mmCIF file of C-alpha atoms in Angstrom:
data_model
loop_
_atom_site.group_PDB
_atom_site.id
_atom_site.type_symbol
_atom_site.label_atom_id
_atom_site.label_comp_id
_atom_site.label_asym_id
_atom_site.label_seq_id
_atom_site.Cartn_x
_atom_site.Cartn_y
_atom_site.Cartn_z
ATOM 1 C CA GLN A 5 0.000 0.000 0.000
ATOM 2 C CA VAL A 6 1.529 3.267 -1.131
ATOM 3 C CA GLN A 7 1.359 6.049 1.441
ATOM 4 C CA LEU A 8 2.341 9.690 1.443
ATOM 5 C CA VAL A 9 3.041 11.478 4.685
ATOM 6 C CA GLU A 10 3.610 15.226 4.850
ATOM 7 C CA SER A 11 5.251 17.063 7.705
ATOM 8 C CA GLY A 12 6.700 20.453 8.541
ATOM 9 C CA GLY A 13 3.595 22.587 8.593
ATOM 10 C CA GLY A 14 2.874 25.034 11.344
ATOM 11 C CA PHE A 15 2.374 28.621 12.334
ATOM 12 C CA VAL A 16 4.712 31.278 11.021
ATOM 13 C CA GLN A 17 4.756 35.054 10.929
ATOM 14 C CA PRO A 18 4.692 36.953 7.634
ATOM 15 C CA GLY A 19 8.114 36.991 6.071
ATOM 16 C CA GLY A 20 9.073 33.727 7.705
ATOM 17 C CA SER A 21 10.059 30.417 6.148
ATOM 18 C CA LEU A 22 8.958 26.816 6.361
ATOM 19 C CA THR A 23 10.099 23.611 4.744
ATOM 20 C CA LEU A 24 7.567 20.891 4.112
ATOM 21 C CA SER A 25 8.514 17.272 3.579
ATOM 22 C CA CYS A 26 6.649 14.420 1.952
ATOM 23 C CA VAL A 27 7.773 10.830 2.218
ATOM 24 C CA VAL A 28 6.416 8.162 -0.104
ATOM 25 C CA SER A 29 6.452 4.663 1.338
ATOM 26 C CA GLY A 30 5.016 1.220 0.680
ATOM 27 C CA GLY A 31 5.235 -1.045 -2.295
ATOM 28 C CA ILE A 32 6.795 1.221 -4.881
ATOM 29 C CA SER A 33 8.185 0.327 -8.252
ATOM 30 C CA THR A 34 8.659 3.784 -9.690
ATOM 31 C CA ILE A 35 7.883 7.333 -8.641
ATOM 32 C CA ASN A 36 7.312 9.351 -11.772
ATOM 33 C CA ASP A 37 6.477 12.754 -10.394
ATOM 34 C CA MET A 38 5.934 14.473 -7.085
ATOM 35 C CA ARG A 39 4.141 17.766 -6.685
ATOM 36 C CA TRP A 40 2.730 20.045 -4.060
ATOM 37 C CA TYR A 41 -0.797 21.400 -3.991
ATOM 38 C CA ARG A 42 -2.563 23.622 -1.525
ATOM 39 C CA GLN A 43 -6.102 24.402 -0.558
ATOM 40 C CA ALA A 44 -7.030 27.605 1.218
ATOM 41 C CA PRO A 45 -10.312 27.909 3.126
ATOM 42 C CA GLY A 46 -13.204 28.275 0.734
ATOM 43 C CA LYS A 47 -11.037 27.773 -2.326
ATOM 44 C CA GLN A 48 -10.276 24.928 -4.695
ATOM 45 C CA ARG A 49 -7.104 22.925 -4.397
ATOM 46 C CA GLU A 50 -4.382 24.401 -6.604
ATOM 47 C CA TRP A 51 -0.970 23.323 -7.773
ATOM 48 C CA VAL A 52 1.844 25.150 -6.014
ATOM 49 C CA ALA A 53 3.863 26.875 -8.678
ATOM 50 C CA VAL A 54 7.573 26.724 -8.075
ATOM 51 C CA LYS A 55 8.820 30.226 -8.679
ATOM 52 C CA GLY A 56 10.249 33.060 -6.706
ATOM 53 C CA ARG A 57 9.540 32.333 -3.067
ATOM 54 C CA PHE A 58 8.948 28.591 -3.357
ATOM 55 C CA THR A 59 11.467 25.889 -4.245
ATOM 56 C CA ILE A 60 10.937 22.151 -4.680
ATOM 57 C CA SER A 61 13.674 19.604 -4.245
ATOM 58 C CA ARG A 62 13.637 15.842 -4.304
ATOM 59 C CA ASP A 63 15.729 13.145 -2.657
ATOM 60 C CA ASN A 64 15.183 10.030 -4.738
ATOM 61 C CA ALA A 65 17.120 7.843 -2.345
ATOM 62 C CA LYS A 66 14.675 8.726 0.413
ATOM 63 C CA ASN A 67 11.548 8.910 -1.758
ATOM 64 C CA THR A 68 11.080 12.379 -0.351
ATOM 65 C CA VAL A 69 10.104 15.704 -1.840
ATOM 66 C CA TYR A 70 10.562 19.025 -0.097
ATOM 67 C CA LEU A 71 8.874 22.383 -0.471
ATOM 68 C CA GLN A 72 10.964 25.289 0.747
ATOM 69 C CA MET A 73 8.785 28.343 1.298
ATOM 70 C CA ASN A 74 10.331 31.732 1.940
ATOM 71 C CA SER A 75 8.938 35.208 2.531
ATOM 72 C CA LEU A 76 5.604 33.713 3.473
ATOM 73 C CA LYS A 77 2.472 35.824 3.228
ATOM 74 C CA PRO A 78 -0.910 35.493 4.923
ATOM 75 C CA GLU A 79 -2.376 34.455 1.578
ATOM 76 C CA ASP A 80 -0.120 31.399 1.645
ATOM 77 C CA THR A 81 -2.234 30.051 4.514
ATOM 78 C CA ALA A 82 -3.638 26.719 3.381
ATOM 79 C CA VAL A 83 -3.497 22.987 3.804
ATOM 80 C CA TYR A 84 -0.581 21.756 1.731
ATOM 81 C CA TYR A 85 -0.886 18.370 0.058
ATOM 82 C CA CYS A 86 1.713 16.172 -1.528
ATOM 83 C CA ASN A 87 0.822 14.328 -4.711
ATOM 84 C CA ALA A 88 2.862 11.525 -6.238
ATOM 85 C CA ASN A 89 2.448 9.636 -9.485
ATOM 86 C CA VAL A 90 3.548 6.146 -8.577
ATOM 87 C CA VAL A 91 3.761 2.759 -10.230
ATOM 88 C CA PRO A 92 3.066 0.320 -7.382
ATOM 89 C CA LEU A 93 5.018 -2.908 -7.127
ATOM 90 C CA GLY A 94 3.528 -5.699 -9.192
ATOM 91 C CA THR A 95 1.742 -3.347 -11.546
ATOM 92 C CA VAL A 96 2.550 -1.434 -14.712
ATOM 93 C CA LEU A 97 0.073 1.393 -14.431
ATOM 94 C CA ALA A 98 0.850 4.592 -12.604
ATOM 95 C CA ARG A 99 -1.603 6.031 -10.120
ATOM 96 C CA ASN A 100 -1.869 9.343 -8.339
ATOM 97 C CA TYR A 101 -1.661 9.272 -4.577
ATOM 98 C CA TRP A 102 -2.304 12.046 -2.059
ATOM 99 C CA GLY A 103 -1.055 12.720 1.400
ATOM 100 C CA GLN A 104 -3.311 13.742 4.260
ATOM 101 C CA GLY A 105 -2.150 17.341 4.148
ATOM 102 C CA THR A 106 -0.310 19.616 6.529
ATOM 103 C CA GLN A 107 -1.602 22.972 7.721
ATOM 104 C CA VAL A 108 0.424 26.122 7.103
ATOM 105 C CA THR A 109 -0.788 29.278 8.811
ATOM 106 C CA VAL A 110 0.862 32.625 8.150
ATOM 107 C CA SER A 111 -0.256 35.320 10.527
ATOM 108 C CA SER A 112 1.051 38.048 12.760
#
């Protein structure tokens, strides 16, 4: 069973930084892609664009993807979700999996 577990969320003041982590575990053959999404209250889930303040990195040896967030703003407040496109062991078809989400709150 493939599982994604995010961590690193929390409360931060405007201008602060946070690094989120997402570990993919279970019966994995191949991880094709890993992305971050977020969902703010009352809004649809959106893909987190990697530009400017946000940086994504990946450690293939650890099946982990990171989201480094700098200069955070109140509008960055959301639940952040990890998404991975994974080919499970014993199969040939890739599937999308989601983590449970981690809350990021930016407020003074």
